[in-house]
Coordinates of C-alpha atoms and ligand atoms in Angstrom, one line a residue:
Chain Z
M1 CA -97.6 -51.2 106.4
I2 CA -100.7 -53.1 107.5
E3 CA -100.5 -56.3 109.5
V4 CA -103.6 -58.0 110.6
Q5 CA -103.2 -61.0 112.9
D6 CA -105.9 -63.4 114.1
L7 CA -108.6 -60.6 114.0
T8 CA -112.0 -61.6 115.3
K9 CA -115.1 -59.5 115.7
S10 CA -118.4 -60.9 117.2
Y11 CA -121.7 -59.2 117.3
G12 CA -123.2 -61.2 120.0
A13 CA -123.2 -64.8 118.8
V14 CA -122.4 -63.7 115.2
K15 CA -118.8 -63.8 114.2
A16 CA -118.6 -61.0 111.6
V17 CA -114.9 -61.5 111.2
D18 CA -113.4 -64.8 112.2
D19 CA -109.7 -65.2 112.8
V20 CA -108.5 -63.1 109.9
S21 CA -104.7 -62.5 109.1
F22 CA -103.1 -60.8 106.2
T23 CA -100.6 -58.1 105.6
V24 CA -100.3 -55.3 103.1
N25 CA -96.9 -54.0 102.0
K26 CA -96.1 -50.5 101.4
G27 CA -97.3 -49.0 98.1
E28 CA -99.5 -52.0 97.5
I29 CA -103.2 -52.1 96.5
L30 CA -105.0 -54.9 98.2
G31 CA -108.5 -55.8 97.2
F32 CA -111.0 -57.1 99.6
L33 CA -113.4 -59.3 97.9
G34 CA -116.4 -61.0 99.3
P35 CA -120.2 -61.4 99.0
N36 CA -122.7 -59.4 101.1
G37 CA -122.2 -59.7 104.8
A38 CA -118.7 -61.3 104.4
G39 CA -117.1 -58.9 107.0
K40 CA -115.4 -56.5 104.7
T41 CA -116.9 -53.3 106.2
T42 CA -116.3 -54.8 109.8
T43 CA -112.6 -55.4 109.1
M44 CA -112.1 -51.9 107.7
R45 CA -113.9 -50.4 110.6
I46 CA -111.5 -52.1 112.9
L47 CA -108.4 -51.0 110.9
T48 CA -109.6 -47.4 110.9
G49 CA -110.2 -47.4 114.7
Y50 CA -113.9 -46.9 114.4
M51 CA -114.6 -50.1 116.4
P52 CA -112.5 -52.3 118.5
A53 CA -111.9 -56.0 117.6
T54 CA -113.1 -58.8 119.9
S55 CA -109.7 -60.4 119.7
G56 CA -106.5 -60.3 117.6
T57 CA -104.3 -57.4 116.7
A58 CA -104.0 -55.0 113.8
R59 CA -101.1 -52.6 113.2
V60 CA -101.2 -49.8 110.7
A61 CA -98.0 -47.9 109.8
G62 CA -96.4 -49.7 112.9
F63 CA -99.1 -48.5 115.3
D64 CA -101.6 -50.8 117.1
V65 CA -105.1 -49.7 115.9
F66 CA -106.5 -50.0 119.4
R67 CA -103.7 -48.8 121.7
D68 CA -102.2 -46.1 119.4
S69 CA -105.6 -45.2 117.7
M70 CA -104.7 -41.5 117.4
Q71 CA -101.4 -42.3 115.6
V72 CA -103.2 -44.6 113.3
R73 CA -105.9 -42.1 112.5
R74 CA -103.2 -39.6 111.6
H75 CA -102.0 -42.0 108.9
I76 CA -105.2 -43.1 107.2
G77 CA -107.8 -41.7 104.8
Y78 CA -111.0 -43.6 105.0
L79 CA -114.1 -43.8 102.8
P80 CA -116.7 -45.4 104.8
E81 CA -119.6 -47.6 103.1
N82 CA -121.7 -44.5 103.1
P83 CA -119.9 -41.2 102.1
P84 CA -119.7 -39.4 105.4
V85 CA -120.8 -35.9 104.1
Y86 CA -122.6 -32.9 105.5
P87 CA -125.5 -32.0 103.2
D88 CA -125.6 -28.4 104.1
M89 CA -121.9 -27.7 103.3
T90 CA -120.4 -26.9 100.0
V91 CA -117.8 -29.3 98.6
E92 CA -115.1 -27.0 99.3
A93 CA -116.2 -26.1 102.8
Y94 CA -116.6 -29.8 103.6
L95 CA -113.1 -30.6 102.3
D96 CA -111.8 -27.6 104.3
F97 CA -113.4 -29.1 107.5
V98 CA -112.0 -32.5 106.9
A99 CA -108.5 -31.1 106.2
R100 CA -108.7 -29.2 109.5
I101 CA -109.8 -32.3 111.6
K102 CA -107.1 -34.3 109.8
N103 CA -104.5 -31.7 111.0
V104 CA -103.5 -30.3 107.7
P105 CA -101.6 -27.1 108.5
A106 CA -103.3 -23.8 107.4
E107 CA -100.8 -22.9 104.7
R108 CA -101.2 -26.4 102.8
R109 CA -105.0 -26.6 103.0
A110 CA -105.8 -24.8 99.8
V111 CA -103.3 -26.8 97.8
R112 CA -104.4 -30.1 99.3
I113 CA -108.1 -29.2 98.7
D114 CA -107.4 -28.3 95.1
D115 CA -105.5 -31.4 94.6
A116 CA -108.3 -33.7 96.0
L117 CA -110.9 -31.9 93.9
R118 CA -108.8 -32.3 90.8
K119 CA -108.1 -36.1 91.4
T120 CA -111.8 -36.8 91.8
N121 CA -112.9 -34.5 89.0
L122 CA -114.9 -32.2 91.2
E123 CA -113.3 -29.0 90.4
D124 CA -116.4 -27.5 88.7
R125 CA -118.6 -28.5 91.7
R126 CA -116.5 -27.1 94.5
S127 CA -119.0 -24.3 95.3
E128 CA -122.1 -26.6 95.1
L129 CA -123.9 -27.6 98.2
I130 CA -123.4 -31.3 98.8
K131 CA -127.1 -32.0 99.2
R132 CA -127.6 -30.9 95.6
L133 CA -125.2 -33.4 94.3
S134 CA -126.1 -36.8 92.7
R135 CA -125.2 -40.1 94.4
G136 CA -122.2 -40.6 92.3
Y137 CA -120.9 -37.1 93.0
K138 CA -121.5 -37.6 96.7
Q139 CA -119.4 -40.7 96.3
R140 CA -116.6 -38.7 94.7
V141 CA -116.8 -36.2 97.5
G142 CA -116.3 -39.1 99.9
I143 CA -113.2 -40.2 97.9
A144 CA -111.8 -36.7 97.9
Q145 CA -112.3 -36.6 101.6
A146 CA -110.2 -39.7 102.0
L147 CA -107.3 -38.1 100.0
V148 CA -107.3 -34.4 101.2
H149 CA -104.6 -34.9 103.9
D150 CA -102.5 -37.0 101.6
P151 CA -102.4 -40.0 104.0
D152 CA -99.9 -42.9 103.8
V153 CA -102.7 -45.5 104.1
I154 CA -106.0 -45.2 102.2
I155 CA -109.0 -47.5 103.1
L156 CA -111.9 -47.4 100.7
D157 CA -115.0 -49.4 101.3
E158 CA -116.6 -50.0 97.9
P159 CA -115.3 -46.8 96.2
T160 CA -117.0 -47.4 92.9
V161 CA -120.5 -47.9 94.2
G162 CA -123.0 -45.6 92.5
L163 CA -120.6 -44.3 89.8
D164 CA -121.4 -44.5 86.1
P165 CA -119.1 -46.6 83.9
K166 CA -116.8 -43.7 82.8
Q167 CA -116.3 -42.7 86.4
I168 CA -115.7 -46.2 87.5
I169 CA -112.7 -46.3 85.0
E170 CA -111.6 -42.9 86.2
V171 CA -111.6 -43.9 89.8
R172 CA -109.9 -47.2 89.1
N173 CA -107.2 -45.2 87.3
L174 CA -107.0 -42.7 90.2
I175 CA -106.6 -45.6 92.7
K176 CA -103.8 -47.1 90.5
G177 CA -102.2 -43.8 90.3
L178 CA -102.1 -43.5 94.1
A179 CA -100.4 -46.8 94.7
G180 CA -96.6 -46.6 95.2
N181 CA -96.8 -43.5 97.4
H182 CA -99.9 -44.8 99.2
T183 CA -100.8 -48.2 100.6
I184 CA -104.4 -49.0 99.7
I185 CA -107.1 -51.4 100.8
L186 CA -110.3 -51.4 98.9
S187 CA -113.3 -53.6 99.1
T188 CA -115.6 -54.6 96.3
H189 CA -118.0 -57.3 95.1
I190 CA -117.1 -56.6 91.5
L191 CA -114.6 -59.2 90.3
P192 CA -113.1 -57.4 87.4
E193 CA -112.3 -54.6 89.7
V194 CA -109.9 -56.5 91.7
S195 CA -108.2 -58.0 88.6
M196 CA -107.9 -54.6 87.2
T197 CA -106.7 -52.6 90.1
C198 CA -105.3 -54.8 92.8
D199 CA -101.9 -56.2 93.3
R200 CA -103.3 -58.9 95.7
V201 CA -106.7 -60.0 96.7
V202 CA -108.1 -61.3 99.9
I203 CA -111.3 -63.3 99.3
I204 CA -113.3 -63.3 102.4
N205 CA -116.6 -65.1 103.1
K206 CA -118.6 -65.4 106.2
G207 CA -115.8 -63.6 108.1
K208 CA -113.2 -66.1 107.1
I209 CA -110.4 -65.7 104.5
A210 CA -110.9 -68.2 101.7
A211 CA -107.8 -67.2 99.7
V212 CA -105.1 -64.6 99.5
D213 CA -103.2 -64.2 96.2
T214 CA -102.5 -62.1 93.2
P215 CA -105.3 -62.0 90.7
Q216 CA -103.1 -63.7 88.2
N217 CA -102.2 -66.6 90.4
L218 CA -105.7 -67.0 91.5
T219 CA -106.8 -67.3 87.9
S220 CA -104.2 -69.7 86.7
Q221 CA -103.5 -71.6 89.8
L222 CA -107.0 -72.6 90.4
K223 CA -107.8 -76.1 91.3
G224 CA -108.1 -78.3 88.3
G225 CA -106.3 -75.8 86.2
Q226 CA -108.4 -75.8 83.0
K227 CA -111.8 -76.7 81.8
I228 CA -112.5 -78.3 78.4
R229 CA -115.9 -77.8 76.7
I230 CA -116.9 -80.3 74.1
E231 CA -119.9 -80.5 72.0
V232 CA -120.3 -84.0 70.5
E233 CA -122.8 -86.4 69.1
A234 CA -122.4 -89.6 71.1
P235 CA -124.1 -92.2 73.4
E236 CA -123.6 -90.7 76.9
R237 CA -122.6 -93.9 78.9
R238 CA -119.9 -94.7 76.3
L239 CA -118.7 -91.2 76.1
R240 CA -118.2 -91.0 79.9
E241 CA -116.3 -94.3 79.9
V242 CA -114.0 -93.2 77.2
L243 CA -113.3 -89.7 78.8
A244 CA -112.7 -91.3 82.2
Q245 CA -109.8 -93.3 80.7
I246 CA -107.9 -90.3 79.7
P247 CA -105.1 -89.6 82.1
G248 CA -105.5 -86.2 83.8
A249 CA -109.2 -85.8 83.2
S250 CA -111.4 -85.4 86.1
R251 CA -115.1 -84.4 86.9
V252 CA -116.8 -85.1 83.6
E253 CA -120.1 -83.3 83.4
V254 CA -122.6 -84.2 80.5
E255 CA -125.6 -82.1 79.7
P256 CA -128.0 -82.6 76.7
G257 CA -127.1 -80.2 73.9
R258 CA -129.3 -77.7 72.2
T259 CA -129.9 -79.7 69.1
G260 CA -130.8 -83.4 68.7
E261 CA -128.4 -86.0 69.8
R262 CA -125.7 -83.7 70.7
L263 CA -124.2 -83.5 74.2
E264 CA -122.4 -80.6 75.9
V265 CA -119.6 -81.9 78.0
T266 CA -117.3 -80.2 80.4
V267 CA -114.0 -82.0 81.5
E268 CA -111.8 -80.5 84.1
A269 CA -108.0 -81.1 83.5
A270 CA -105.4 -81.4 86.1
Q271 CA -103.0 -78.6 86.4
G272 CA -100.4 -78.2 83.8
Q273 CA -101.8 -80.9 81.5
D274 CA -103.1 -80.2 78.1
I275 CA -105.5 -83.2 77.4
R276 CA -107.3 -81.6 74.4
S277 CA -105.5 -83.6 71.8
D278 CA -106.1 -87.0 73.7
I279 CA -109.8 -86.1 73.9
A280 CA -110.0 -85.3 70.2
A281 CA -108.1 -88.5 69.3
K282 CA -110.4 -90.7 71.4
I283 CA -113.5 -89.1 69.9
V284 CA -112.4 -89.5 66.5
Q285 CA -111.3 -93.2 67.1
N286 CA -114.9 -93.8 68.2
G287 CA -116.2 -92.2 65.0
W288 CA -118.4 -89.7 66.9
P289 CA -119.0 -86.4 65.2
L290 CA -117.2 -83.6 67.0
F291 CA -118.7 -80.1 66.8
E292 CA -116.7 -78.1 69.3
L293 CA -113.7 -78.5 71.5
R294 CA -112.2 -75.6 73.4
G295 CA -110.4 -74.9 76.6
V296 CA -111.8 -72.3 79.0
S297 CA -109.6 -71.1 81.8
L298 CA -111.6 -70.5 84.9
S299 CA -112.3 -66.7 85.4
L300 CA -111.9 -64.9 88.7
E301 CA -115.8 -65.3 88.8
D302 CA -115.4 -69.0 88.8
I303 CA -112.9 -69.0 91.6
F304 CA -114.8 -66.6 93.6
L305 CA -118.0 -68.6 93.4
E306 CA -116.1 -71.8 94.1
L307 CA -114.5 -70.4 97.1
T308 CA -117.6 -68.7 98.6
M309 CA -120.0 -71.5 97.9
D310 CA -121.9 -72.6 100.9
D311 CA -120.2 -76.0 100.8
A312 CA -117.4 -75.6 103.1
T313 CA -115.3 -78.4 101.5
H314 CA -114.8 -76.1 98.5
A315 CA -113.1 -73.5 100.4
Q316 CA -109.4 -74.3 100.4
P317 CA -107.5 -71.4 102.0
S318 CA -104.2 -70.9 100.0
S319 CA -102.4 -69.2 102.9
Chain S
M1 CA -107.1 -28.5 120.1
H2 CA -107.2 -27.8 116.3
G3 CA -110.0 -30.4 116.3
L4 CA -112.1 -28.6 118.8
Y5 CA -111.9 -25.4 116.7
A6 CA -112.7 -27.3 113.6
I7 CA -115.8 -28.9 115.1
Y8 CA -116.9 -25.6 116.7
R9 CA -116.6 -23.8 113.3
K10 CA -118.5 -26.6 111.6
E11 CA -121.3 -26.5 114.1
M12 CA -121.7 -22.7 114.0
G13 CA -121.7 -23.0 110.2
H14 CA -124.3 -25.6 110.4
Y15 CA -126.6 -23.3 112.6
F16 CA -126.2 -20.2 110.4
V17 CA -126.4 -21.7 106.9
S18 CA -129.7 -23.3 107.6
P19 CA -132.7 -21.4 108.9
I20 CA -132.4 -23.0 112.3
A21 CA -130.4 -20.3 114.0
Y22 CA -132.7 -17.5 112.6
I23 CA -135.8 -19.3 113.6
F24 CA -134.6 -19.7 117.1
I25 CA -133.3 -16.3 117.6
G26 CA -136.5 -14.7 116.0
L27 CA -138.9 -16.8 118.0
F28 CA -137.0 -16.2 121.3
L29 CA -136.9 -12.4 120.6
I30 CA -140.6 -12.3 119.9
L31 CA -141.5 -14.3 123.0
T32 CA -139.2 -12.3 125.3
A33 CA -140.4 -9.0 123.9
F34 CA -144.0 -9.9 124.4
F35 CA -143.3 -11.0 127.9
F36 CA -141.2 -8.1 128.8
N37 CA -144.1 -5.8 127.9
V38 CA -146.5 -7.9 129.9
I39 CA -144.2 -7.8 133.0
L40 CA -143.5 -4.1 132.7
A41 CA -147.2 -3.4 132.6
G42 CA -147.8 -5.7 135.5
V43 CA -145.1 -4.2 137.7
I44 CA -146.2 -0.6 136.9
K45 CA -149.7 -1.4 137.9
Q46 CA -148.4 -3.1 141.1
S47 CA -146.2 -0.1 141.9
F48 CA -149.3 2.3 141.6
Q49 CA -151.2 0.2 144.0
M50 CA -148.2 0.3 146.4
E51 CA -148.1 4.0 146.0
M52 CA -151.8 4.3 146.7
Q53 CA -151.4 2.2 149.9
S54 CA -148.4 4.1 151.0
M55 CA -150.2 7.4 150.6
Q56 CA -153.1 6.1 152.6
F57 CA -150.9 4.8 155.5
G58 CA -148.5 7.9 155.2
Q59 CA -145.3 5.9 154.6
P60 CA -142.9 6.5 151.9
S61 CA -143.0 4.1 148.9
S62 CA -140.1 1.6 148.9
F63 CA -141.1 -0.2 145.6
D64 CA -138.2 -0.5 143.3
V65 CA -139.8 -0.9 139.8
P66 CA -136.7 -1.7 137.7
A67 CA -135.5 -4.3 140.1
A68 CA -138.9 -6.0 140.2
V69 CA -139.0 -5.9 136.3
L70 CA -135.6 -7.4 136.2
R71 CA -136.4 -10.2 138.6
D72 CA -139.6 -11.1 136.8
F73 CA -138.0 -10.9 133.4
F74 CA -135.1 -13.3 134.5
G75 CA -137.7 -15.6 136.0
L76 CA -139.6 -15.7 132.8
L77 CA -136.3 -16.2 130.8
S78 CA -135.5 -19.4 132.8
T79 CA -138.9 -20.8 131.8
L80 CA -138.2 -20.1 128.1
I81 CA -134.8 -21.6 128.6
L82 CA -136.3 -24.8 129.8
F83 CA -138.3 -25.1 126.6
F84 CA -135.7 -23.9 124.2
T85 CA -132.7 -25.9 125.2
P86 CA -134.0 -29.4 124.6
I87 CA -134.8 -28.3 121.0
L88 CA -131.3 -26.9 120.5
T89 CA -129.6 -30.0 121.5
M90 CA -131.8 -32.7 120.3
S91 CA -130.0 -33.2 116.9
V92 CA -126.4 -32.7 118.2
Y93 CA -125.4 -36.3 117.9
A94 CA -128.4 -38.0 116.6
E95 CA -127.9 -36.3 113.2
E96 CA -124.2 -37.2 113.0
R97 CA -125.0 -40.7 113.6
K98 CA -127.8 -40.9 111.2
R99 CA -125.8 -39.3 108.4
G100 CA -122.7 -41.5 109.1
T101 CA -120.5 -38.6 109.7
M102 CA -119.8 -39.9 113.2
E103 CA -117.7 -42.5 111.4
L104 CA -115.6 -39.6 109.9
L105 CA -115.2 -37.8 113.1
M106 CA -114.3 -41.0 115.0
T107 CA -111.7 -42.1 112.5
S108 CA -110.1 -38.7 112.4
P109 CA -107.3 -37.6 114.7
V110 CA -109.5 -35.7 117.2
S111 CA -110.4 -36.8 120.6
E112 CA -113.9 -37.5 121.9
L113 CA -113.4 -34.5 124.3
E114 CA -112.7 -32.2 121.4
I115 CA -115.8 -33.4 119.6
V116 CA -118.0 -33.0 122.7
L117 CA -116.5 -29.7 123.8
G118 CA -116.7 -28.2 120.2
K119 CA -120.3 -29.1 119.9
F120 CA -121.1 -27.9 123.4
L121 CA -119.4 -24.5 123.0
A122 CA -121.2 -24.0 119.7
S123 CA -124.6 -24.6 121.2
L124 CA -123.7 -22.4 124.1
S125 CA -122.6 -19.7 121.6
L126 CA -125.9 -19.9 119.6
F127 CA -127.7 -19.7 123.0
A128 CA -125.7 -16.6 124.0
I129 CA -126.6 -15.0 120.6
M130 CA -130.3 -15.7 121.3
L131 CA -130.0 -14.0 124.6
L132 CA -128.1 -11.0 123.5
P133 CA -130.9 -9.0 121.9
T134 CA -133.0 -9.3 124.9
A135 CA -130.4 -7.2 126.8
S136 CA -131.6 -4.2 124.7
Y137 CA -134.9 -4.0 126.6
L138 CA -133.2 -4.1 129.9
I139 CA -130.2 -1.8 129.1
F140 CA -132.8 0.8 128.1
M141 CA -134.7 0.4 131.3
V142 CA -131.5 0.5 133.4
L143 CA -130.3 3.7 131.7
R144 CA -133.7 5.4 132.4
S145 CA -134.0 4.3 135.9
E146 CA -133.7 6.8 138.7
P147 CA -131.5 6.1 140.7
M148 CA -129.7 4.1 138.2
L149 CA -130.0 0.4 138.8
P150 CA -126.6 -1.1 139.4
W151 CA -125.2 -2.7 136.2
R152 CA -124.1 -5.6 138.4
M153 CA -127.8 -6.8 138.6
L154 CA -128.0 -7.0 134.8
L155 CA -124.7 -8.8 134.4
A156 CA -125.4 -11.2 137.1
G157 CA -128.7 -12.0 135.7
Y158 CA -127.2 -12.8 132.4
A159 CA -124.3 -14.8 133.9
G160 CA -127.0 -16.7 135.6
A161 CA -128.9 -17.3 132.4
L162 CA -125.8 -18.4 130.6
L163 CA -124.9 -20.9 133.4
L164 CA -128.4 -22.2 133.6
G165 CA -128.6 -22.6 129.8
G166 CA -125.1 -24.1 129.7
S167 CA -126.1 -26.8 132.2
L168 CA -129.3 -27.7 130.4
L169 CA -127.4 -27.8 127.1
A170 CA -124.8 -30.1 128.5
L171 CA -127.6 -32.3 129.9
G172 CA -129.4 -32.2 126.5
S173 CA -126.1 -33.1 124.7
F174 CA -125.7 -36.1 126.7
V175 CA -129.2 -37.3 126.2
S176 CA -128.7 -36.7 122.4
S177 CA -125.7 -39.0 122.4
L178 CA -127.7 -41.7 123.9
T179 CA -130.4 -42.0 121.2
E180 CA -130.6 -41.6 117.5
N181 CA -134.3 -40.5 117.8
Q182 CA -134.5 -36.7 118.0
L183 CA -138.0 -36.4 119.4
I184 CA -137.1 -38.9 122.2
A185 CA -133.9 -36.9 123.0
A186 CA -136.0 -33.6 123.2
V187 CA -138.7 -35.2 125.4
I188 CA -136.2 -36.9 127.8
T189 CA -134.1 -33.7 128.0
F190 CA -137.2 -31.8 128.9
A191 CA -138.3 -34.2 131.4
A192 CA -134.9 -34.5 133.1
S193 CA -134.5 -30.6 133.1
L194 CA -137.9 -30.2 134.6
F195 CA -137.1 -32.8 137.2
I196 CA -133.9 -31.1 138.4
W197 CA -135.8 -27.9 138.3
V198 CA -138.5 -28.9 140.6
L199 CA -136.1 -30.4 143.3
D200 CA -136.5 -26.8 144.5
I201 CA -139.8 -27.9 145.9
A202 CA -137.9 -29.5 148.7
R203 CA -137.3 -26.1 150.2
S204 CA -140.6 -26.6 152.0
S205 CA -139.2 -29.5 154.0
D206 CA -136.9 -28.6 156.7
T207 CA -134.8 -31.8 156.8
G208 CA -131.3 -32.1 155.8
A209 CA -132.2 -34.1 152.7
G210 CA -134.4 -31.2 151.8
A211 CA -131.4 -28.9 151.9
V212 CA -129.4 -31.2 149.7
L213 CA -132.1 -31.5 147.1
Q214 CA -132.6 -27.8 147.1
Y215 CA -128.8 -27.3 146.5
L216 CA -129.2 -29.7 143.5
S217 CA -132.1 -27.8 141.9
V218 CA -130.8 -25.8 138.8
I219 CA -133.3 -23.0 139.5
R220 CA -132.4 -22.3 143.1
H221 CA -129.0 -20.9 142.3
Y222 CA -130.3 -19.1 139.3
E223 CA -132.6 -16.9 141.6
D224 CA -129.4 -15.8 143.5
F225 CA -128.0 -14.5 140.2
T226 CA -131.2 -12.6 139.3
R227 CA -131.0 -10.7 142.7
G228 CA -127.5 -9.7 141.7
V229 CA -125.8 -12.0 144.0
I230 CA -122.9 -14.2 142.6
D231 CA -122.3 -16.8 145.1
T232 CA -119.2 -19.1 144.7
S233 CA -121.4 -22.1 145.8
S234 CA -123.6 -21.4 142.8
L235 CA -120.7 -21.0 140.4
I236 CA -119.3 -24.4 141.7
Y237 CA -122.7 -25.9 141.3
Y238 CA -123.1 -24.8 137.6
F239 CA -119.5 -25.5 136.7
S240 CA -119.6 -29.0 138.2
F241 CA -123.0 -29.7 136.5
I242 CA -121.7 -28.8 133.2
A243 CA -118.3 -30.7 133.7
L244 CA -120.3 -33.7 134.9
F245 CA -122.4 -33.9 131.8
I246 CA -119.5 -33.1 129.4
F247 CA -117.6 -36.0 131.0
L248 CA -120.8 -38.3 130.6
T249 CA -121.2 -37.3 127.0
V250 CA -117.5 -38.0 126.3
R251 CA -118.0 -41.5 127.9
S252 CA -121.2 -42.1 126.0
V253 CA -119.5 -41.0 122.6
D254 CA -116.5 -43.3 123.4
S255 CA -118.9 -46.1 124.1
M256 CA -120.5 -45.8 120.6
R257 CA -117.5 -47.8 119.4
W258 CA -118.6 -50.7 121.5
R259 CA -122.2 -50.2 121.0
R260 CA -121.5 -50.9 117.3
A261 CA -122.8 -47.4 116.4
Ligands
ATP401 N1 -123.9 -53.3 113.9 C1 -124.1 -54.6 113.6 N2 -124.6 -55.3 114.5 C2 -124.8 -56.7 114.3 N3 -124.3 -57.4 113.3 C3 -123.7 -56.7 112.4 C4 -123.5 -55.3 112.5 N4 -122.8 -54.9 111.4 C5 -122.6 -55.9 110.7 N5 -123.1 -57.1 111.2 C6 -123.0 -58.5 110.7 O1 -121.6 -58.7 110.5 C7 -121.5 -59.5 109.3 C8 -120.5 -58.8 108.4 O2 -121.0 -57.5 108.1 P1 -120.2 -56.5 107.1 O3 -120.9 -55.2 107.1 O4 -118.9 -56.4 107.6 O5 -120.2 -57.2 105.6 P2 -119.7 -56.6 104.3 O6 -118.6 -57.6 103.7 O7 -119.2 -55.3 104.4 O8 -121.0 -56.8 103.4 P3 -121.5 -55.8 102.2 O9 -120.9 -56.3 101.0 O10 -123.0 -56.1 102.2 O11 -121.2 -54.4 102.6 C9 -122.9 -59.6 108.7 O12 -123.3 -60.9 109.0 C10 -123.7 -58.6 109.4 O13 -125.0 -59.0 109.5
MG402 MG1 -119.8 -53.5 103.5

């Protein structure tokens, strides 16, 4: 449904988007994850035809976003970073306007508007002036606007910004409900959001793609596989030697513990190897008191930080 | 053209839900009513003097009061138009850009031409609505004049006012598409309008360049209309002027994509 090939966008000397390629299948939800200034908004603006790319191509619903811009625009609903609302209009009049410019035929307009209002929980605010709405409600009007013409492709730039926790959950459910019939790209900085809503994630940093995968794969397949946390009372030098001898153990980090002689140790294990029993055995052999030993799988948060850390050697694109 | 109509409707709604339109119409009406009275009083006084003179010299008076009032009134109208149009157009594009709604319009299946024309026609409609009530003073005068003043005079005058206003509105929209600052847009529009206005000064010079500059002046053609003359060259002038600035505005709106908007 969406194919992006070698997309680059430069603002003067700054490359906001740098050679980005990915595809989104029909009915899929793709999450765009990245820190501030990563290039998420820029990529979305190119996909929606708002601005042209410097080089590379992007196709939406089979149409080139630059050459067949009008066709592409017919197929997308877009929530920009700031909800594009007219403060002097009522919610309903605004959605009517959007439905008109999106070419919704007169006889379907009322039905489509009602549907968009219902999906975004705005039914009781339909006659309110938009300028009287709170930030979160305006955001919802922005989402309603992206749905009103029932587009094939929905592009949402930070859809849950400004919403309260209950609304966030509702919007996530709404987005999940839209998948299947619609192809969706959403951007966010919130990690749980992608693992909860998205089928696949593109992690982008400084305009470059750092990883593309499912949230599950990113979480399990991460480099080093598993981390093991140990709390133990032992001489540090000796402990390091012992741990280093265990096959499959890498990157031993030792920090002084909270109490007395204890040390807090983190060991990274190679993928697919459970070295917890080996560690326990070695520690017991040496007669050191063991207080805690547990495996922690890296969260999406860890992967994200790892992939987007300044140190370029950490970023290993997986596709 | 569904987009053009939707934009037009939205713009008209915007004018009339906020106090903007009412303030404009009210202010315009007060000013024109005031000046109409001043002009009427002035012309009547002048006609008395003419009458006195003709009595002295024994010639019949040939002073046409209603025609003089009409000419002076449309002259004044043009000055008011010069001041009002920059304010009407200063926010046309600046506001859309500031609110971020330009991003909605430009990612919707409507062409730049539809956006620009929809907005232009809406500002022209508001302008026509402002002009409309002023006709009541003139209609009254025409009906009471003896022999009755030809309606053509009145219609030609308003046609001229619409074309002059339309030209300046097209110019103002273009300027508004260039800057996000409304005050700057208004000032530049005013200055540019004034400039093409005073090109008329060139009429004093007899050279070929002088004639060209005179042709380019917006006000030169307007004067023909107020004398009841609808000249094709004037019509061509105004229509080309409006078309040129509509075209420039379309180009400018289109280039916002490249100017990173
Ligand atoms: N109009 C512009 N002119 C110049 N540089 C820009 C412009 N817009 C964005 N940039 C730069 O492009 C880069 C990417 O910006 P972009 O807005 O796409 O990031 P983002 O991922 O959406 O960030 P955020 O999470 O803060 O919304 C940034 O370095 C930004 O400074
Ligand atoms: Mg952004």
